Coordinates of C-alpha atoms and ligand atoms in Angstrom, one line a residue:
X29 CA -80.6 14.0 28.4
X30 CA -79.4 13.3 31.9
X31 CA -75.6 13.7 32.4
X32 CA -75.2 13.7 36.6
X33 CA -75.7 11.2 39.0
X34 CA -75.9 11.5 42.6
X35 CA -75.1 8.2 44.9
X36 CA -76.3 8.5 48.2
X37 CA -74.4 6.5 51.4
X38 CA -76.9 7.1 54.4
X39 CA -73.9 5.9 57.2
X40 CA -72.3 8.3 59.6
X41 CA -70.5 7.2 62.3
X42 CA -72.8 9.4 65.1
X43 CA -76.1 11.4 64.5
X44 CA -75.1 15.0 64.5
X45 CA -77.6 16.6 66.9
X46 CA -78.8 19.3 64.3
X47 CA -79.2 16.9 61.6
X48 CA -81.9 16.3 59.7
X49 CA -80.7 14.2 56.8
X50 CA -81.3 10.6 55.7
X51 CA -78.3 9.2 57.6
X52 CA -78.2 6.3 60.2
X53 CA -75.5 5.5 62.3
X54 CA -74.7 1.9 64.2
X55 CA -75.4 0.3 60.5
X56 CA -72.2 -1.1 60.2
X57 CA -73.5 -4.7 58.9
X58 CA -75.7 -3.3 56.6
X59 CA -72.4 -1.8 54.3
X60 CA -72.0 -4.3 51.7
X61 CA -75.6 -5.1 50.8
X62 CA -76.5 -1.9 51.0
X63 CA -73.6 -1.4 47.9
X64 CA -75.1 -4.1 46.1
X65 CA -78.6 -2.9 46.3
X66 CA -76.9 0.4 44.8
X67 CA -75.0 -1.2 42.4
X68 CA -78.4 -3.1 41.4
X69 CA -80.6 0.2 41.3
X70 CA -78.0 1.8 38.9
X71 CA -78.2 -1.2 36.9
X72 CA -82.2 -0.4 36.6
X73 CA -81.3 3.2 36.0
X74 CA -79.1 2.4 33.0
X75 CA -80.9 -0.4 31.5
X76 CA -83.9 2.3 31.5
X77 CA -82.2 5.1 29.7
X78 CA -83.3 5.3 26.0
X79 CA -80.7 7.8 25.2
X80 CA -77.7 7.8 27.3
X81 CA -74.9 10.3 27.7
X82 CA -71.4 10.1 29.2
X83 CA -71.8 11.7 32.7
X84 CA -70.3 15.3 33.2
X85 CA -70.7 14.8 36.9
X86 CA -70.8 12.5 40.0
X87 CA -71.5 12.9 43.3
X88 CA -71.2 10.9 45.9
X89 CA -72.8 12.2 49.0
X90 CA -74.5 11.6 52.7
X91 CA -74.8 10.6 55.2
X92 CA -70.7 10.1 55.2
X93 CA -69.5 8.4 52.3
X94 CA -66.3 7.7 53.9
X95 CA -67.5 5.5 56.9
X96 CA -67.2 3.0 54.1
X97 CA -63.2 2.2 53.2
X98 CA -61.8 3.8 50.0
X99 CA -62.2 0.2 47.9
X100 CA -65.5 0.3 48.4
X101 CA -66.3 3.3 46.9
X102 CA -64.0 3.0 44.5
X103 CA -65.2 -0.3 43.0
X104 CA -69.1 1.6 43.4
X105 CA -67.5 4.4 41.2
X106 CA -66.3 1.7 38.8
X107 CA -69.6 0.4 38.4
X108 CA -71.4 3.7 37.5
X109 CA -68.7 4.6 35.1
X110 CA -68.9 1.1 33.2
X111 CA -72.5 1.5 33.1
X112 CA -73.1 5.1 32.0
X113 CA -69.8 6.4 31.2
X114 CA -67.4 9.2 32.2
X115 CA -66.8 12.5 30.4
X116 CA -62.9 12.8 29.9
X117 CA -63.1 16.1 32.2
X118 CA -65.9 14.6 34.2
X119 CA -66.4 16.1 38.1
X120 CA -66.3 13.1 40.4
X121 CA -67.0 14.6 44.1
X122 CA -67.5 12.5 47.1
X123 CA -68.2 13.5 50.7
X124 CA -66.0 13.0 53.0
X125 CA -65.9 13.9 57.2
X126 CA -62.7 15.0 58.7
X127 CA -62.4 12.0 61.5
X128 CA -63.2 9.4 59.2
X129 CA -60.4 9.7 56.2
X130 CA -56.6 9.3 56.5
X131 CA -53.3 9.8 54.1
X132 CA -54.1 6.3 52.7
X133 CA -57.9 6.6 52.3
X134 CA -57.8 10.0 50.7
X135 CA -54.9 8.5 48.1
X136 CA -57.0 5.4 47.6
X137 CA -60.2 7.6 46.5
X138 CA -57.6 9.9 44.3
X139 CA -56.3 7.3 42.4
X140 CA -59.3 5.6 42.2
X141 CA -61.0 8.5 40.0
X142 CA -62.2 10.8 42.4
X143 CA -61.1 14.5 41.8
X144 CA -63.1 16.7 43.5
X145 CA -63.5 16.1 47.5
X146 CA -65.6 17.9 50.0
X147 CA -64.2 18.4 53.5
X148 CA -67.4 18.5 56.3
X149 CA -65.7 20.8 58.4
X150 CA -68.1 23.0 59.9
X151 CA -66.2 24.7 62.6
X152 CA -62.5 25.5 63.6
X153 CA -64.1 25.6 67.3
X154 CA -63.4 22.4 69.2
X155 CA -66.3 24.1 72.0
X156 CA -68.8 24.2 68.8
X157 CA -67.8 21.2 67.4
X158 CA -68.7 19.3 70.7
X159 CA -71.7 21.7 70.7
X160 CA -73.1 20.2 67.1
X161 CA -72.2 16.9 68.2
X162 CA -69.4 16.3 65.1
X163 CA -67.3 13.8 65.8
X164 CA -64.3 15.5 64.8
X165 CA -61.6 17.8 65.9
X166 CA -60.5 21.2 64.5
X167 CA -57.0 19.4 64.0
X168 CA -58.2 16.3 62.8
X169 CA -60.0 18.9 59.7
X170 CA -56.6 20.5 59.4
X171 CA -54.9 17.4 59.1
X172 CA -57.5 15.9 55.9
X173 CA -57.4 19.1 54.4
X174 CA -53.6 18.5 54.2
X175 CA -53.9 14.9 53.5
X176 CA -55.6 15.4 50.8
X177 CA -53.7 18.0 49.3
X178 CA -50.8 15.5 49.4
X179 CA -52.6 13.1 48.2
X180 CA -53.4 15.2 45.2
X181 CA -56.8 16.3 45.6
X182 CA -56.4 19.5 43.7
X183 CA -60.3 20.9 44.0
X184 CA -60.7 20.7 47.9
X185 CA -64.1 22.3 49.1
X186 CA -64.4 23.1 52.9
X187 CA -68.0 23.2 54.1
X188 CA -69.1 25.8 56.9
X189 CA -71.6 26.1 59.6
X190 CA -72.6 29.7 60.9
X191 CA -75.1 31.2 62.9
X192 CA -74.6 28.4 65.5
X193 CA -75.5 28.3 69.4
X194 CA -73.3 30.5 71.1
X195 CA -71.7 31.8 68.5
X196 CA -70.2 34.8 68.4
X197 CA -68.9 37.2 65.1
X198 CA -65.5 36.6 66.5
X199 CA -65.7 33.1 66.7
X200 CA -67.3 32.6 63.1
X201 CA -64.2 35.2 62.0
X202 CA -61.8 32.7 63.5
X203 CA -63.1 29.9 61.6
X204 CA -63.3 31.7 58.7
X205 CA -59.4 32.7 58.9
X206 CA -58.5 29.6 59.5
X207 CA -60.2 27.5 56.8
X208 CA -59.3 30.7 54.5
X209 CA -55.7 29.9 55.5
X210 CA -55.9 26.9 54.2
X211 CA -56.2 28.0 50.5
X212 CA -59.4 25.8 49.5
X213 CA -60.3 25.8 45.6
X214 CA -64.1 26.0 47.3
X215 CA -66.2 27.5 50.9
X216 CA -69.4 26.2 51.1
X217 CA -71.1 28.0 54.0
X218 CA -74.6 27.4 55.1
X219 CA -76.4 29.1 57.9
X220 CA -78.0 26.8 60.3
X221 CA -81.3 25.8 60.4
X222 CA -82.8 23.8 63.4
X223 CA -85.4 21.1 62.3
X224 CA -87.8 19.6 64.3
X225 CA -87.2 16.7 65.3
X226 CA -84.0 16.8 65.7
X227 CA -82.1 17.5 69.1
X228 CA -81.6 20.8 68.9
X229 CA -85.5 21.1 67.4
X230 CA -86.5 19.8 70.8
X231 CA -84.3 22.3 72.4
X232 CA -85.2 25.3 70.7
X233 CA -89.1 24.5 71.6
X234 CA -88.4 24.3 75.0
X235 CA -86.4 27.6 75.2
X236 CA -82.9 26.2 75.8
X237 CA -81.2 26.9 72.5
X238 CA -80.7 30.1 71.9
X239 CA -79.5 31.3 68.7
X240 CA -77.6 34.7 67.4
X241 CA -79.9 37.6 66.5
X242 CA -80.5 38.8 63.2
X243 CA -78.0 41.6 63.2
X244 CA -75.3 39.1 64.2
X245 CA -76.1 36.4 61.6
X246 CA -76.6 39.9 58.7
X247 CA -72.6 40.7 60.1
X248 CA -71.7 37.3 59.3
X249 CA -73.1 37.5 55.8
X250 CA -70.9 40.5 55.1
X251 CA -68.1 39.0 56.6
X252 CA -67.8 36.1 54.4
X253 CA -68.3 38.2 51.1
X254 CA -65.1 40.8 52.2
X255 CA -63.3 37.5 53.6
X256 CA -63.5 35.3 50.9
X257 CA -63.5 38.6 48.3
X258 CA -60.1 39.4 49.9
X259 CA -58.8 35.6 49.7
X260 CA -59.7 35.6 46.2
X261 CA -63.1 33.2 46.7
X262 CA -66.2 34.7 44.4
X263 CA -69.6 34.1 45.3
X264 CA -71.2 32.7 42.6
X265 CA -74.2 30.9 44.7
X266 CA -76.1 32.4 47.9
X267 CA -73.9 29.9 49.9
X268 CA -71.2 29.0 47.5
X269 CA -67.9 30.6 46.8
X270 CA -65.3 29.7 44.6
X271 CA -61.9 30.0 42.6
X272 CA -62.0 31.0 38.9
X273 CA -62.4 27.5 37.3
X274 CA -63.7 25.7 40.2
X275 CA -67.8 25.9 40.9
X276 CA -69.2 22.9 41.6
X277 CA -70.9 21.7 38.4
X278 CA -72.9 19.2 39.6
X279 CA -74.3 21.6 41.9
X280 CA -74.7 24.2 38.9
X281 CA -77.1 21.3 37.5
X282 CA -79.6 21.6 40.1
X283 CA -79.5 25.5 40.3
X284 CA -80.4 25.1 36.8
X285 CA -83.0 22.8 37.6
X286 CA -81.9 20.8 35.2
X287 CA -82.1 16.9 34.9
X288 CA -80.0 14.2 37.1
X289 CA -80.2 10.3 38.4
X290 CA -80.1 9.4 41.7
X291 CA -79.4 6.3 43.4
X292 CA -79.8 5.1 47.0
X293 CA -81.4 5.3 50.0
X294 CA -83.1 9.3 50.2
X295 CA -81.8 10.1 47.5
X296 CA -83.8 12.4 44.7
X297 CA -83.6 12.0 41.2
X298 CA -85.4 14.5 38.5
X299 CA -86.4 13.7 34.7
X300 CA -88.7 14.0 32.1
X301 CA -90.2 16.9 34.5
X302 CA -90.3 14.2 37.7
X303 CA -89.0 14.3 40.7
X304 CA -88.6 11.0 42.5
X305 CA -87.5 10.5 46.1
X306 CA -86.2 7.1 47.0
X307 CA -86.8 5.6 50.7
X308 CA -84.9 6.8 53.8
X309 CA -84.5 3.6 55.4
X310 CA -81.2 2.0 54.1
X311 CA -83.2 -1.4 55.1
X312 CA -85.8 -0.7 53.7
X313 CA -84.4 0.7 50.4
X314 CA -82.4 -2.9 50.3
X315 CA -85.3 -5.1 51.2
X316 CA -87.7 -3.3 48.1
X317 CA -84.4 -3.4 45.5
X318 CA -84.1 -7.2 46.7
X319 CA -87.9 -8.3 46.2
X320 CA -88.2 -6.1 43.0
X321 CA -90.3 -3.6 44.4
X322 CA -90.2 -0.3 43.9
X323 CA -87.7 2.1 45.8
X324 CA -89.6 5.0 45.2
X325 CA -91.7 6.8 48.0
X326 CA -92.5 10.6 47.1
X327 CA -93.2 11.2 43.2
X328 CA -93.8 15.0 41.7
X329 CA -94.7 15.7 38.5
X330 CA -94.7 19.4 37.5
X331 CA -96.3 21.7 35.4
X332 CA -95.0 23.2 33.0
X333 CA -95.4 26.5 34.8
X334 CA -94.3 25.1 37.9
X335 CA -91.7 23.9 36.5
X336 CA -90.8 27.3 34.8
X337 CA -90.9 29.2 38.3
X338 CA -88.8 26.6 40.4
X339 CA -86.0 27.2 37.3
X340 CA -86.5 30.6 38.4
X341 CA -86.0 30.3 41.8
X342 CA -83.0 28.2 42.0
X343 CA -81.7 30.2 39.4
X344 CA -81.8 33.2 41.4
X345 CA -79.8 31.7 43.9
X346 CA -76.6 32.2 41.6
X347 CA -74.9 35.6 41.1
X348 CA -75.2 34.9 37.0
X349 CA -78.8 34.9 37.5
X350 CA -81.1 33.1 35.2
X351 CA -80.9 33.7 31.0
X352 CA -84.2 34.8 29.8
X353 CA -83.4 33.1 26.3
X354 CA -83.4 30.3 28.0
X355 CA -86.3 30.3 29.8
X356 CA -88.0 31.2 26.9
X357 CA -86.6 28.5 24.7
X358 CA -86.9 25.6 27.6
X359 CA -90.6 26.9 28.8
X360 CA -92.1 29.2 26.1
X361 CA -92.3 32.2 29.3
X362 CA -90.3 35.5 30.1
X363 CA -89.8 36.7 33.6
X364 CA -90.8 39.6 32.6
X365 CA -94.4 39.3 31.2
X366 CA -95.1 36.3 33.5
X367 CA -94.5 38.1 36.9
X368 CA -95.5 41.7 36.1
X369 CA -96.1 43.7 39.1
X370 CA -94.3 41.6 41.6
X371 CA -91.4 41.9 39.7
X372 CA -91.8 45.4 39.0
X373 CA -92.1 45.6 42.4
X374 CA -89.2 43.8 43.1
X375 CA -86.6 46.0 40.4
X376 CA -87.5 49.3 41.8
X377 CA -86.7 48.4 45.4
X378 CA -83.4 47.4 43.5
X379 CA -83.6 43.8 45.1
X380 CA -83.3 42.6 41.7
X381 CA -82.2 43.6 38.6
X382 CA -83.7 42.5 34.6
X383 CA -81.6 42.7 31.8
X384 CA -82.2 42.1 27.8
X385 CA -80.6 39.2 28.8
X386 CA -80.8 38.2 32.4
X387 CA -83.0 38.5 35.9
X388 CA -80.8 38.0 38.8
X389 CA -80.3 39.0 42.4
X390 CA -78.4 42.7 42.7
X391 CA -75.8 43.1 45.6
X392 CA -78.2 44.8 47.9
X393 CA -80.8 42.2 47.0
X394 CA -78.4 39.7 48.3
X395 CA -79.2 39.7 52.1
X396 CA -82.7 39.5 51.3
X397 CA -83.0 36.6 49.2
X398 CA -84.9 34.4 50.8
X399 CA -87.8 37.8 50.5
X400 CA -87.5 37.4 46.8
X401 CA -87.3 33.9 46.4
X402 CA -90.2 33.7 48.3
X403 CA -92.4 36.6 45.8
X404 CA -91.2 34.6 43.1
X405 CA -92.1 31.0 43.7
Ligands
SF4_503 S1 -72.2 14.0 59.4 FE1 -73.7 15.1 58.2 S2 -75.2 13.6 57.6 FE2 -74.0 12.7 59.2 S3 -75.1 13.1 61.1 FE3 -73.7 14.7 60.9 S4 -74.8 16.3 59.7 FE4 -75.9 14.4 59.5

């Protein structure tokens, strides 16, 4: 049974130039239908669910979910939870960018249900902020991350950009300090990835980006594991470090490849083995919900064994590794037996390790993930 739901609100207020995500600025008109078109989607949703279960988790993500004001999210959070339910200990994360939230907004969303918040901070560098094209300050991310403490947001997660343009270790170190400083429950740090089509795509093809070299982005890596390691922060995903007591469930669902709805313009939804990704286009998402045709654009269905090795995968991404019980029980198919040689392969170079109980990623093994992700797919 299903028990997390991820909204999606496509609205920034600028198009960051390395982003490749279903967000649209300059939408400003569209805000309220586009809410009732969610509201009506999640209606479908829940009117479709044979069995229903109180949700364990909620996210509500972008795009910029707080380019809308806090009432508005609010009243969309009080429609999913009359429809499907809360848990009494449910996670209820929303998004939220450093120049668009205040004292008020971030007490609003508090008091309005939302426990969990996640701070797009990316960099403590004004130079690489301008760089990315954020349309933030490294103050105006100090000053939400204190806001929202005030306002009672006791599970604050800070998300990080490294490997940019330009950047140097010493830079990404100060960054790192200073968001450490800041005692955040959660660091989510990604490395970036240029896209085409994107602006700094185009840049990179035509020779004018230039990004650090491998040895620098390697340094990096081991910087944030003794960092965070020092500050108390365990990594418990490739990207993802945390407190005791405070990993992101909701993302903990999709490592486990397990099922959740989805509702909203790009956003992705998996069940009964299906993936389903809804239109991009917030106008077009809210012209198909209003004529009653279908919002879906991309549908998967897997395999079994497909199925089986993508649990695998994203499985791998966590420290705890994948539970071979598990597997077995959920797909009929052990690691061991089904990958033989390549896996073999893989625990003698000591890039992975198998248990009675568990396959998972050793330390070493760490820095080369995407190399055994990519044998194991
Ligand atoms: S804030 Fe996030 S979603 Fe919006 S444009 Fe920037 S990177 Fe993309």
């Amino acid at each position: 049974m299903v028990s997390a739901l991820y909204i999606h609100i496509p609205f920034c207020v600028s198009k960051c130039r390395y982003c490749s995500f279903s967000s649209f600025a300059g939408l400003n008109g569209l805000y309220d239908r586009y809410l009732l078109n969610v509201k009506k989607e999640m209606d479908q949703i829940s009117a479709g669910c044979c069995k229903k279960m109180e949700l364990q988790t909620v996210f509500l993500g972008g795009g910029t979910p707080t380019v809308l004001d806090p009432e508005r999210l609010v009243n969309l959070l009080d429609h999913a939870e009359k429809l499907f339910g809360f848990a009494f200990d449910a996670e209820i994360s929303v998004e939220a960018n450093p120049g668009t939230v205040d004292g008020r907004a971030l007490e609003l969303l508090r008091q309005g249900g939302f426990d969990r918040l996640s701070l797009g901070v990316q960099s403590f560098s004004a130079d690489e902020l301008a760089m990315l094209g954020r349309c933030h300050s490294p103050m105006e991310a100090d000053a939400a991350f204190k806001a929202a403490r005030s306002a009672g947001f006791t599970n604050i997660s800070l998300d990080l950009m490294y490997g940019l343009p330009g950047q140097t270790i010493e830079s990404w170190r100060t960054t790192l300090i200073t968001a450490l400083t800041l005692e955040p429950e959660h660091l989510s740090m990604y490395q970036l990835t240029v896209e085409e089509g994107t602006p700094f795509g185009d840049l990179l093809a035509s020779g004018k980006l230039e990004l650090p070299d491998e040895d620098t982005v390697v340094a990096m890596d081991e910087l944030n594991l003794e960092l965070c390691g020092e500050a108390g922060l365990e990594m418990y995903e490739i990207s993802n470090f945390s407190r005791p007591g405070y990993r992101c469930r909701h993302n903990i669902n999709y490592w486990q490849n397990n099922e959740y709805h989805a509702a909203g313009a790009g956003a992705v939804s998996f069940s009964s083995g299906v993936r389903e990704k809804r239109f991009d286009d917030p106008r077009e998402y809210c012209r198909r919900v209003e004529a009653g045709d279908t919002v879906i654009t991309e549908r998967e269905e897997l395999t079994l064994e497909a199925s089986f090795r993508e649990t695998v995968v994203m499985g791998l991404r966590m420290m705890d590794g994948v539970e071979r019980e598990c597997l077995v029980a959920r797909f009929g198919l052990d690691p061991e037996r089904y990958y033989g040689e390549v896996l073999e392969k893989l625990v003698a170079q000591q890039l992975v390790e198998l248990t009675p109980t568990h396959l998972k990623v050793t330390p070493a093994g760490r820095l080369y993930s995407n190399i055994i992700l990519a044998e194991l797919v």
